[in-house]
Coordinates of C-alpha atoms in Angstrom, one line a residue:
Chain D
X79 CA 27.3 -3.9 -26.7
X80 CA 30.8 -2.3 -26.7
X81 CA 32.2 -2.2 -23.2
X82 CA 33.9 0.9 -21.7
X83 CA 37.2 -1.1 -21.8
X84 CA 37.0 -1.9 -25.5
X85 CA 40.3 -1.3 -27.1
X86 CA 40.2 1.1 -30.0
X87 CA 42.6 -0.1 -32.8
X88 CA 45.1 2.4 -34.0
X89 CA 43.7 4.7 -36.7
X90 CA 40.2 4.3 -35.5
X91 CA 38.1 6.7 -33.5
X92 CA 35.5 5.5 -31.0
X93 CA 32.2 6.9 -32.1
X94 CA 29.7 4.7 -30.3
X95 CA 29.5 5.0 -26.5
X96 CA 27.4 3.5 -23.8
X97 CA 25.1 6.2 -22.4
X98 CA 26.3 7.4 -19.0
X99 CA 23.0 6.5 -17.3
X100 CA 23.3 2.9 -18.5
X101 CA 25.2 0.6 -16.1
X102 CA 27.8 -2.0 -17.0
X103 CA 25.3 -4.8 -16.3
X104 CA 24.5 -7.1 -19.3
X105 CA 21.0 -7.1 -20.5
X106 CA 19.0 -10.2 -19.5
X107 CA 16.9 -10.0 -22.7
X108 CA 16.9 -12.6 -25.4
X109 CA 18.8 -12.0 -28.7
X110 CA 16.9 -9.7 -31.0
X111 CA 14.5 -8.5 -28.3
X112 CA 13.4 -4.9 -28.7
X113 CA 13.6 -4.1 -25.0
X114 CA 17.3 -3.6 -25.3
X115 CA 16.9 -0.9 -28.0
X116 CA 14.1 0.9 -26.0
X117 CA 16.2 0.7 -22.8
X118 CA 19.1 2.4 -24.6
X119 CA 16.9 5.2 -26.0
X120 CA 15.7 6.0 -22.5
X121 CA 19.2 6.2 -21.3
X122 CA 20.1 8.5 -24.2
X123 CA 17.2 10.8 -23.3
X124 CA 18.2 10.9 -19.6
X125 CA 21.8 11.8 -20.6
X126 CA 20.7 14.4 -23.2
X127 CA 18.4 16.1 -20.6
X128 CA 21.0 15.9 -17.9
X129 CA 18.6 14.4 -15.4
X130 CA 20.4 11.2 -14.3
X131 CA 20.7 12.4 -10.7
X132 CA 17.0 13.2 -10.3
X133 CA 15.4 10.4 -12.3
X134 CA 13.5 7.5 -10.7
X135 CA 12.5 4.5 -12.8
X136 CA 9.7 2.1 -12.1
X137 CA 10.4 -1.5 -13.1
X138 CA 7.4 -3.6 -14.0
X139 CA 6.7 -7.3 -13.5
X140 CA 7.7 -9.1 -16.7
X141 CA 10.9 -9.3 -18.8
X142 CA 11.8 -5.8 -17.7
X143 CA 11.7 -6.6 -14.0
X144 CA 15.5 -6.4 -14.0
X145 CA 15.5 -3.0 -15.5
X146 CA 16.9 -1.4 -12.3
X147 CA 20.2 -3.3 -12.9
X148 CA 20.7 -1.6 -16.3
X149 CA 20.6 2.0 -15.2
X150 CA 22.6 4.3 -13.0
X151 CA 19.5 6.0 -11.6
X152 CA 17.3 5.3 -8.6
X153 CA 14.7 2.5 -9.2
X154 CA 11.6 1.1 -7.6
X155 CA 10.2 -2.3 -8.6
X156 CA 6.4 -2.2 -8.6
X157 CA 3.8 -4.9 -8.3
X158 CA 2.3 -6.3 -11.6
X159 CA 0.4 -3.5 -13.3
X160 CA 0.8 -0.9 -10.5
X161 CA 3.6 1.1 -11.9
X162 CA 1.5 4.2 -12.7
X163 CA 0.2 4.2 -9.2
X164 CA 3.6 3.8 -7.7
X165 CA 4.9 6.6 -10.1
X166 CA 2.1 8.8 -8.8
X167 CA 3.1 8.2 -5.2
X168 CA 6.7 9.1 -5.9
X169 CA 6.0 12.1 -8.0
X170 CA 3.4 13.5 -5.6
X171 CA 5.9 12.9 -2.7
X172 CA 8.7 14.6 -4.5
X173 CA 7.8 16.7 -7.6
X174 CA 11.4 17.5 -8.2
X175 CA 12.1 14.0 -9.3
X176 CA 11.7 12.9 -12.9
X177 CA 9.6 9.7 -12.7
X178 CA 9.2 7.2 -15.5
X179 CA 7.6 3.8 -15.6
X180 CA 8.5 1.1 -18.1
X181 CA 5.8 -1.4 -18.7
X182 CA 4.8 -4.3 -21.0
X183 CA 1.4 -4.8 -22.6
X184 CA 0.3 -7.4 -20.0
X185 CA 1.4 -5.1 -17.2
X186 CA 0.0 -1.8 -18.6
X187 CA -3.0 -2.9 -20.7
X188 CA -4.4 -5.9 -18.8
X189 CA -3.8 -6.1 -15.0
X190 CA -2.8 -2.4 -14.8
X191 CA -5.5 -0.9 -17.0
X192 CA -7.2 1.0 -14.2
X193 CA -4.0 2.5 -12.8
X194 CA -2.9 3.5 -16.3
X195 CA -6.2 5.1 -17.4
X196 CA -6.6 7.0 -14.1
X197 CA -3.0 8.2 -14.0
X198 CA -3.5 9.4 -17.6
X199 CA -6.8 11.0 -16.7
X200 CA -5.3 12.9 -13.8
X201 CA -2.7 14.2 -16.1
X202 CA -0.1 12.9 -13.7
X203 CA 3.2 14.5 -14.6
X204 CA 5.0 11.3 -15.3
X205 CA 6.5 9.6 -18.4
X206 CA 5.3 6.1 -19.3
X207 CA 7.2 3.9 -21.7
X208 CA 4.9 1.1 -22.9
X209 CA 6.5 -1.8 -24.8
X210 CA 3.8 -3.7 -26.7
X211 CA 5.2 -7.0 -27.9
X212 CA 1.8 -8.7 -28.1
X213 CA 2.7 -11.5 -25.7
X214 CA 3.5 -12.3 -22.1
X215 CA 7.2 -12.9 -22.6
X216 CA 8.5 -13.8 -19.2
X217 CA 5.9 -16.4 -18.3
X218 CA 6.4 -18.3 -21.5
X219 CA 4.4 -16.7 -24.3
X220 CA 0.8 -16.5 -23.2
X221 CA -1.9 -14.4 -25.0
X222 CA -1.6 -10.7 -24.1
X223 CA -4.4 -8.1 -24.4
X224 CA -2.6 -7.0 -27.5
X225 CA -2.1 -10.4 -29.2
X226 CA -3.3 -10.1 -32.8
X227 CA -6.4 -12.0 -34.1
X228 CA -5.3 -15.5 -35.2
X229 CA -1.9 -15.2 -33.5
X230 CA -0.7 -18.4 -31.9
X231 CA 0.4 -18.2 -28.3
X232 CA 0.7 -20.8 -25.5
X233 CA -2.8 -20.0 -24.4
X234 CA -4.2 -19.6 -27.9
X235 CA -2.7 -22.7 -29.5
X236 CA -5.1 -22.5 -32.4
X237 CA -4.6 -18.8 -32.8
X238 CA -6.5 -16.0 -31.0
X239 CA -10.2 -16.4 -31.6
X240 CA -11.7 -13.0 -31.2
X241 CA -15.2 -14.5 -30.6
X242 CA -13.8 -16.0 -27.4
X243 CA -11.1 -13.6 -26.2
X244 CA -12.0 -10.3 -27.8
X245 CA -9.7 -8.0 -29.9
X246 CA -6.3 -6.5 -29.3
X247 CA -6.6 -3.6 -27.0
X248 CA -5.6 -0.3 -28.6
X249 CA -5.0 1.4 -25.2
X250 CA -3.1 4.4 -26.7
X251 CA -6.2 5.3 -28.8
X252 CA -8.3 4.9 -25.6
X253 CA -6.0 7.2 -23.6
X254 CA -5.9 9.7 -26.4
X255 CA -9.6 10.3 -25.9
X256 CA -9.0 11.7 -22.4
X257 CA -8.5 15.3 -21.5
X258 CA -5.7 14.5 -19.0
X259 CA -2.8 13.3 -21.1
X260 CA -0.3 15.7 -22.7
X261 CA 1.2 13.3 -25.2
X262 CA 0.3 9.9 -26.5
X263 CA 2.3 8.4 -29.3
X264 CA 2.9 5.0 -30.9
X265 CA 6.3 4.2 -32.3
X266 CA 8.4 1.2 -33.2
X267 CA 12.0 0.2 -33.3
X268 CA 12.1 -2.4 -36.0
X269 CA 14.4 -0.5 -38.3
X270 CA 16.9 2.4 -38.0
X271 CA 14.5 5.1 -39.3
X272 CA 11.8 4.1 -36.7
X273 CA 14.4 3.9 -33.9
X274 CA 15.3 7.5 -34.6
X275 CA 11.6 8.5 -34.5
X276 CA 11.1 6.6 -31.3
X277 CA 14.2 8.3 -29.8
X278 CA 12.7 11.7 -30.5
X279 CA 9.3 10.6 -29.0
X280 CA 10.9 9.3 -25.8
X281 CA 12.9 12.5 -25.5
X282 CA 9.8 14.6 -25.9
X283 CA 8.0 12.5 -23.3
X284 CA 10.7 13.2 -20.8
X285 CA 11.0 16.9 -21.7
X286 CA 7.2 17.2 -21.2
X287 CA 7.6 16.2 -17.6
X288 CA 10.4 18.7 -17.1
X289 CA 8.2 21.4 -18.5
X290 CA 5.3 20.3 -16.3
X291 CA 3.0 19.4 -19.2
X292 CA 1.7 16.2 -17.6
X293 CA 1.1 12.6 -18.6
X294 CA 3.1 11.4 -21.5
X295 CA 3.1 7.9 -22.9
X296 CA 5.2 6.4 -25.7
X297 CA 4.0 3.1 -26.9
X298 CA 6.6 1.0 -28.7
X299 CA 5.3 -1.8 -30.9
X300 CA 8.0 -4.3 -30.4
X301 CA 9.1 -7.8 -31.3
X302 CA 9.6 -10.8 -29.1
X303 CA 11.5 -13.1 -31.4
X304 CA 11.6 -15.9 -28.8
X305 CA 7.9 -16.2 -28.5
X306 CA 7.2 -15.5 -32.2
X307 CA 9.6 -18.3 -32.8
X308 CA 11.3 -16.2 -35.5
X309 CA 14.9 -15.2 -36.0
X310 CA 15.3 -11.5 -35.2
X311 CA 15.3 -10.2 -38.8
X312 CA 12.1 -12.0 -39.5
X313 CA 10.6 -10.9 -36.2
X314 CA 11.3 -7.3 -37.2
X315 CA 9.6 -7.9 -40.5
X316 CA 6.7 -9.5 -38.6
X317 CA 6.2 -6.3 -36.7
X318 CA 6.2 -4.2 -39.8
X319 CA 3.8 -6.5 -41.8
X320 CA 1.5 -7.7 -39.0
X321 CA 1.6 -5.8 -35.8
X322 CA 1.7 -2.3 -37.3
X323 CA -1.4 -3.0 -39.3
X324 CA -3.3 -3.3 -36.1
X325 CA -1.3 -0.7 -34.2
X326 CA -0.7 2.1 -36.6
X327 CA 2.2 4.4 -35.8
X328 CA 2.1 8.1 -35.0
X329 CA 1.1 10.8 -32.5
X330 CA -2.4 10.1 -31.1
X331 CA -2.5 13.1 -28.9
X332 CA -0.3 16.2 -28.5
X333 CA -1.8 18.7 -26.1
X334 CA -1.6 22.2 -27.5
X335 CA 0.2 21.0 -30.6
Chain N
X104 CA -1.0 20.3 23.9
X105 CA -4.2 21.2 22.0
X106 CA -7.5 19.9 23.4
X107 CA -10.1 19.0 20.7
X108 CA -13.4 17.2 20.6
X109 CA -13.1 14.7 17.8
X110 CA -14.6 11.6 16.4
X111 CA -12.2 8.6 16.3
X112 CA -11.8 8.9 12.5
X113 CA -11.0 12.6 12.8
X114 CA -8.6 12.1 15.7
X115 CA -6.7 9.5 13.7
X116 CA -6.5 12.0 10.8
X117 CA -5.4 14.9 13.0
X118 CA -2.8 12.8 14.8
X119 CA -1.4 11.6 11.5
X120 CA -1.0 15.1 10.2
X121 CA 0.7 16.1 13.4
X122 CA 3.0 13.1 12.9
X123 CA 4.4 14.7 9.8
X124 CA 2.2 12.9 7.3
X125 CA 3.2 14.1 3.8
X126 CA 1.1 11.9 1.5
X127 CA -2.3 10.4 2.1
X128 CA -4.0 8.2 -0.5
X129 CA -7.5 6.8 -0.1
X130 CA -10.6 5.3 -1.7
X131 CA -14.0 6.0 -0.1
X132 CA -15.6 3.4 2.1
X133 CA -17.8 3.4 5.2
X134 CA -17.3 3.5 8.2
X135 CA -14.1 5.7 7.8
X136 CA -15.6 8.4 5.7
X137 CA -14.8 11.2 8.2
X138 CA -11.2 10.3 8.1
X139 CA -11.0 10.7 4.3
X140 CA -13.0 14.0 4.5
X141 CA -10.9 15.4 7.3
X142 CA -7.8 14.7 5.3
X143 CA -9.2 16.3 2.1
X144 CA -10.0 19.4 4.1
X145 CA -6.9 19.7 6.3
X146 CA -3.9 18.0 4.8
X147 CA -3.4 20.2 1.7
X148 CA -3.6 23.3 3.9
X149 CA -0.9 21.9 6.1
X150 CA 1.6 21.1 3.4
X151 CA 0.6 17.6 2.6
X152 CA -0.7 15.7 -0.4
X153 CA -4.3 14.4 -0.4
X154 CA -5.2 12.1 -3.4
X155 CA -8.3 10.1 -3.9
X156 CA -7.3 7.1 -5.9
X157 CA -9.3 5.0 -8.4
X158 CA -9.3 2.0 -6.1
X159 CA -7.8 0.6 -2.9
X160 CA -5.3 -1.2 -5.0
X161 CA -4.1 2.0 -6.6
X162 CA -4.1 3.8 -3.2
X163 CA -1.8 1.3 -1.5
X164 CA 0.5 1.3 -4.5
X165 CA 0.7 5.1 -4.3
X166 CA 1.6 4.7 -0.6
X167 CA 4.3 2.3 -1.8
X168 CA 5.6 4.9 -4.2
X169 CA 5.5 7.7 -1.6
X170 CA 7.2 5.5 1.0
X171 CA 9.9 4.6 -1.5
X172 CA 10.4 8.4 -2.0
X173 CA 11.0 8.7 1.7
X174 CA 8.1 10.6 3.1
X175 CA 5.6 9.7 5.9
X176 CA 2.6 8.2 4.1
X177 CA -0.7 6.6 5.1
X178 CA -3.9 5.1 3.7
X179 CA -7.1 4.2 5.4
X180 CA -10.0 1.9 4.6
X181 CA -12.4 -0.6 6.1
X182 CA -12.4 -4.4 5.8
X183 CA -13.3 -5.1 2.1
X184 CA -11.0 -2.3 1.1
X185 CA -8.2 -3.6 3.3
X186 CA -8.6 -7.0 1.5
X187 CA -7.9 -5.2 -1.8
X188 CA -4.8 -3.6 -0.3
X189 CA -3.2 -6.9 0.8
X190 CA -1.1 -7.2 -2.4
X191 CA 0.5 -3.8 -1.8
X192 CA 0.9 -4.4 1.9
X193 CA 2.9 -7.6 1.1
X194 CA 5.1 -5.5 -1.2
X195 CA 5.6 -2.8 1.4
X196 CA 6.7 -5.5 3.9
X197 CA 9.0 -7.2 1.3
X198 CA 10.6 -3.9 0.3
X199 CA 10.9 -2.8 4.0
X200 CA 9.0 0.4 3.4
X201 CA 7.5 2.3 6.4
X202 CA 3.8 3.2 6.1
X203 CA 0.7 3.4 8.2
X204 CA -2.5 1.6 7.2
X205 CA -5.8 2.2 9.1
X206 CA -8.5 -0.5 9.1
X207 CA -11.8 0.7 10.6
X208 CA -13.2 -2.8 10.7
X209 CA -16.8 -3.6 9.7
X210 CA -18.9 -6.8 9.5
X211 CA -17.8 -9.4 7.0
X212 CA -17.1 -11.6 5.1
X213 CA -17.8 -10.3 1.6
X214 CA -19.6 -7.0 1.5
X215 CA -20.8 -7.7 5.0
X216 CA -22.2 -4.5 6.5
X217 CA -21.0 -1.3 8.0
X218 CA -21.4 -2.2 11.7
X219 CA -18.5 -2.6 14.1
X220 CA -16.7 -6.0 13.9
X221 CA -13.3 -7.6 14.7
X222 CA -13.3 -10.2 12.0
X223 CA -10.0 -9.0 10.4
X224 CA -7.8 -10.0 13.3
X225 CA -6.3 -13.0 11.4
X226 CA -5.7 -10.9 8.3
X227 CA -4.0 -8.1 10.3
X228 CA -1.9 -10.1 12.6
X229 CA -0.9 -13.2 10.6
X230 CA 0.2 -11.5 7.4
X231 CA -2.9 -11.0 5.3
X232 CA -1.1 -10.9 2.0
X233 CA 1.3 -13.5 0.6
X234 CA 4.7 -14.4 2.1
X235 CA 6.2 -14.5 5.6
X236 CA 5.7 -11.1 7.1
X237 CA 4.0 -9.2 9.9
X238 CA 2.7 -5.8 10.4
X239 CA 2.9 -3.9 13.6
X240 CA -0.8 -3.9 14.6
X241 CA -2.1 -1.4 17.2
X242 CA -5.6 -1.6 18.6
X243 CA -6.9 1.5 20.3
X244 CA -10.0 1.4 22.5
X245 CA -10.6 5.1 23.0
X246 CA -10.4 8.2 20.8
X247 CA -7.4 9.6 22.7
X248 CA -5.6 6.3 22.5
X249 CA -6.3 6.2 18.7
X250 CA -4.5 9.5 18.3
X251 CA -1.6 8.3 20.5
X252 CA -1.3 5.0 18.6
X253 CA -1.3 6.7 15.2
X254 CA 1.8 8.7 16.3
X255 CA 3.4 5.6 17.7
X256 CA 2.6 3.7 14.4
X257 CA 4.5 6.3 12.4
X258 CA 7.4 6.1 14.9
X259 CA 7.6 2.3 15.0
X260 CA 7.1 1.9 11.3
X261 CA 10.1 4.3 10.6
X262 CA 12.3 2.7 13.3
X263 CA 11.9 -0.9 12.1
X264 CA 11.0 -0.3 8.4
X265 CA 7.9 -2.4 8.9
X266 CA 4.4 -1.2 7.9
X267 CA 2.1 -0.5 10.8
X268 CA -1.6 -1.0 11.0
X269 CA -4.2 0.7 13.2
X270 CA -6.9 -1.9 13.8
X271 CA -10.0 -0.3 15.1
X272 CA -13.7 -0.5 14.2
X273 CA -16.6 1.6 13.1
X274 CA -17.7 2.2 16.7
X275 CA -14.5 3.9 17.6
X276 CA -14.5 5.8 14.3
X277 CA -17.8 7.4 15.0
X278 CA -17.4 8.0 18.8
X279 CA -16.6 11.5 19.9
X280 CA -14.3 12.2 22.9
X281 CA -12.0 15.0 24.0
X282 CA -8.4 14.4 22.8
X283 CA -5.2 16.1 23.9
X284 CA -2.9 16.4 21.0
X285 CA 0.8 17.3 21.0
X286 CA 2.1 19.9 18.6
X287 CA 3.2 18.7 15.2
X288 CA 6.5 16.8 15.2
X289 CA 9.5 18.7 14.1
X290 CA 10.3 17.4 10.6
X291 CA 14.0 17.3 11.6
X292 CA 13.1 14.7 14.2
X293 CA 11.8 12.3 11.6
X294 CA 14.4 9.6 11.0
X295 CA 16.5 10.0 7.8
X296 CA 15.9 7.5 5.1
X297 CA 19.2 7.1 3.3
X298 CA 17.7 4.2 1.3
X299 CA 14.9 6.2 -0.3
X300 CA 14.7 7.1 -4.0
X301 CA 15.6 10.8 -4.0
X302 CA 17.7 10.9 -7.2
X303 CA 21.2 9.4 -7.3
X304 CA 23.1 12.6 -6.7
X305 CA 26.6 12.1 -5.2
X306 CA 25.8 8.5 -4.2
X307 CA 25.2 5.1 -6.0
X308 CA 21.6 4.5 -7.1
X309 CA 19.1 3.4 -4.5
X310 CA 16.9 0.5 -5.5
X311 CA 13.6 -0.5 -3.8
X312 CA 12.9 -4.2 -4.4
X313 CA 10.7 -6.9 -2.9
X314 CA 12.2 -9.8 -5.0
X315 CA 15.2 -11.9 -5.7
X316 CA 15.1 -14.8 -8.0
X317 CA 18.1 -16.4 -6.4
X318 CA 16.7 -18.5 -3.5
X319 CA 19.7 -18.1 -1.2
X320 CA 19.5 -14.3 -1.5
X321 CA 15.8 -14.2 -1.0
X322 CA 16.2 -16.3 2.1
X323 CA 18.7 -13.7 3.4
X324 CA 16.2 -11.0 2.7
X325 CA 13.6 -13.0 4.6
X326 CA 16.0 -13.5 7.5
X327 CA 16.5 -9.7 7.8
X328 CA 12.7 -9.4 8.1
X329 CA 12.5 -12.2 10.7
X330 CA 15.3 -10.7 12.8
X331 CA 13.4 -7.4 12.7
X332 CA 10.2 -9.2 13.8
X333 CA 12.1 -10.8 16.7
X334 CA 13.4 -7.4 17.8
X335 CA 9.9 -5.9 17.7
X336 CA 8.6 -8.9 19.7
X337 CA 11.3 -8.2 22.3
X338 CA 10.8 -4.4 22.5
X339 CA 7.3 -3.4 21.5
X340 CA 4.7 -5.6 23.2
X341 CA 2.1 -3.3 24.8
X342 CA -1.0 -4.2 26.9
X343 CA -3.1 -2.8 29.7
X344 CA -4.1 -4.7 32.8
X345 CA -7.1 -3.9 35.1
X346 CA -7.8 -5.6 38.4
X347 CA -5.6 -8.6 37.6
X348 CA -3.9 -8.9 41.0
X349 CA -6.5 -11.1 42.6
X350 CA -8.6 -12.1 39.6
X351 CA -10.4 -15.4 39.6
X352 CA -11.4 -14.8 36.0
X353 CA -9.5 -12.9 33.4
X354 CA -11.1 -11.3 30.4
X355 CA -8.9 -10.8 27.3
X356 CA -10.4 -8.3 24.9
X357 CA -9.1 -5.5 22.6
X358 CA -10.3 -2.4 20.9
X359 CA -14.0 -1.6 21.4
X360 CA -14.5 -4.9 23.2
X361 CA -11.7 -4.0 25.6
X362 CA -13.5 -0.8 26.4
X363 CA -16.8 -2.6 27.1
X364 CA -15.0 -5.2 29.1
X365 CA -13.8 -2.5 31.6
X366 CA -17.4 -1.8 32.4
X367 CA -18.0 -5.6 32.8
X368 CA -15.0 -5.9 35.2
X369 CA -16.4 -3.0 37.4
X370 CA -19.9 -4.5 37.5
X371 CA -18.6 -8.0 38.2
X372 CA -16.5 -6.7 41.1
X373 CA -19.6 -4.9 42.5
X374 CA -21.3 -8.3 42.5
X375 CA -18.4 -9.9 44.3
X376 CA -16.8 -11.7 41.3
X377 CA -13.1 -11.0 41.1
X378 CA -12.9 -10.3 37.4
X379 CA -9.8 -8.8 35.7
X380 CA -9.0 -7.6 32.2
X381 CA -6.0 -7.9 30.0
X382 CA -6.3 -5.6 27.0
X383 CA -3.8 -6.2 24.2
X384 CA -2.7 -2.8 22.7
X385 CA -0.3 -4.4 20.2
X386 CA -2.1 -7.3 18.5
X387 CA 1.2 -8.0 16.8
X388 CA 3.4 -8.5 18.6
X389 CA 0.9 -10.2 20.8
X390 CA 1.2 -10.1 24.6
X391 CA 1.7 -13.9 25.0
X392 CA 4.0 -13.5 28.0
X393 CA 1.7 -11.5 30.3
X394 CA -1.2 -13.7 29.5
X395 CA 1.0 -16.8 30.1
X396 CA 2.1 -15.3 33.5
X397 CA -1.5 -14.6 34.5
X398 CA -2.7 -18.0 33.4
X399 CA -0.5 -19.6 36.0
X400 CA -2.7 -18.2 38.8
X401 CA -6.1 -17.4 37.1
X402 CA -8.1 -20.5 36.6
X403 CA -10.3 -19.1 33.8
X404 CA -9.3 -16.8 30.9
X405 CA -12.3 -15.7 28.9
X406 CA -11.7 -14.2 25.4
X407 CA -14.3 -11.7 24.2
X408 CA -14.3 -10.6 20.6
X409 CA -16.5 -9.3 17.8
X410 CA -15.6 -12.4 15.8
X411 CA -16.0 -16.1 15.9
X412 CA -12.8 -16.4 17.9
X413 CA -9.7 -15.2 16.1
X414 CA -7.6 -13.6 18.9
X415 CA -8.9 -16.6 21.0
X416 CA -6.3 -18.7 19.1
X417 CA -3.4 -16.5 20.4
X418 CA -4.9 -16.5 23.9
X419 CA -4.9 -20.3 23.9
X420 CA -1.3 -20.4 22.6
X421 CA -0.4 -18.1 25.5
X422 CA -2.3 -20.1 28.1
X423 CA -1.1 -23.5 26.8
X424 CA -3.7 -25.4 28.8
X425 CA -2.8 -23.8 32.2
X426 CA -6.3 -22.4 32.6
X427 CA -9.7 -22.9 31.1
X428 CA -10.1 -20.8 28.0
X429 CA -13.8 -20.1 27.2
X430 CA -14.8 -17.8 24.4
X431 CA -17.6 -15.4 23.9
X432 CA -18.1 -13.5 20.6
X433 CA -20.6 -11.8 18.5
X434 CA -20.9 -11.8 14.7
X435 CA -22.1 -9.7 11.8
X436 CA -21.8 -6.3 13.5
X437 CA -23.8 -7.2 16.6
X438 CA -22.1 -5.7 19.7
X439 CA -22.9 -7.4 23.0
X440 CA -24.0 -5.3 26.0
X441 CA -22.0 -5.3 29.2
X442 CA -24.9 -7.2 30.8
X443 CA -24.6 -10.0 28.2
X444 CA -20.8 -10.3 28.8
X445 CA -21.3 -10.2 32.5
X446 CA -23.6 -13.2 32.4
X447 CA -20.9 -15.1 30.6
X448 CA -18.4 -14.0 33.2
X449 CA -20.7 -15.2 36.0
X450 CA -21.3 -18.5 34.2
X451 CA -17.5 -19.2 33.9
X452 CA -16.4 -17.7 37.2
X453 CA -18.8 -19.9 39.2
X454 CA -18.9 -23.0 36.9

């Protein structure tokens, strides 16, 4: 990441800036982790919409628990899985705020399933960024609700056996069945083209809130190179070749569109 | 002042609204249904937010969010529902967020029943959730007192940034009594919350956290809590005494039992037994000192509870062996009559 103080050599023009709403804090993520990309896309959306001084983020439990350090916006750290309930409380208390939660697959699709489904069903006017990397990253790589069939994790050492542990939960498809949500989409950030698409989706999910359209969720199918035990380029390929087969990309619900 | 005839549950709701309650989150459970229904009917009309959540877990986390956003917020439930809220209550305590939680206790453990009980004393006063924390716990024994204590709960919770609990039971919730209610508080009188998440406009971002992975810093966060608790212990202990001056036997009872114990004291006195009553109003901070003082001259301190003896432990800690400390309790939602308690008083006063 280029720092604000980076010297620009003579004859060069600085073209890549840190978004205003990102702080100077260094990411605590592992090399190649997709959280960093998603985090930046959120900051770009906040900057583009000019909402830095009215945005409140909700940090989950998991690798993104330190999220509050990375932004120059107000932040609340929620209990594991409860981010959508906390976001509901904030938004109802002060509808002028722009409230977003940032949650992993364990947080949103296992322990927080009820809070997620009901916030979506109420059409709560919040923005949810859901990073699905198919594993519990922070606790050491256990099986997540989204772990692929056959995928090895520390709690599925022989690979996920669907007869014992069920199938990966496609929660975005589930939510898309509800009348409440305004926008449910699945994106990825494993290459530049997809990063640009994810960027537009995140921007839309925030804009929806400003326009009072209601619950918007962007799922990002992401890589956890550390727990996949793959170098970042191979981890990106793993997402494209394996995860996206189970989690196809695209808009699942766009209300009125 | 407005005079109204209200059930305990309704009086708590009305007092909360008059305290400037902005957001109320709930999940239905008996015996506090009237509270939920009163809020659903009244709060939106009076500028507040009523939301029925998908669970008690969600409701307390909505309270956490609303408290973080800087408004007066409350949830209410009964024993099994309060157990579900413990995670969120621990987070409220850790993040130093003010909020009011009402527990209209019922029989337990497990699903128990819906009859009045006091089996949640340990849970309310000793933490309940994980970690080293306390709630301010207020135990009303009449409907007017319930209304007063709700207002006090909001005040104290704001002043100390500690969540407050109203610990009552189904009997008080259902009982109707006339209540004098003050006019709604002036919103300008509610303390400012410069720490709240209101958008980082013209100030550095505010962050609401209940964690720190660095042990030394988490210790410091804990020490702030502990200093606050010591300050509350110094300033906020509340209790009521009745006929303690010449008592030969002191009853200690709170809430519904405190109310019944007053009848017992009057009847005992008629029969020539010099009974007295100490009724804790704050269960945390507990009135150790006044009980200790009385135990120096009263030979018998009888604790009466709708439990197997939970507050009894605190009474014994206060008495420290200076007096006999018998216990009388009922379980499972059974409420003893004044006559039954009186015979216990007689037994211990003469024995």
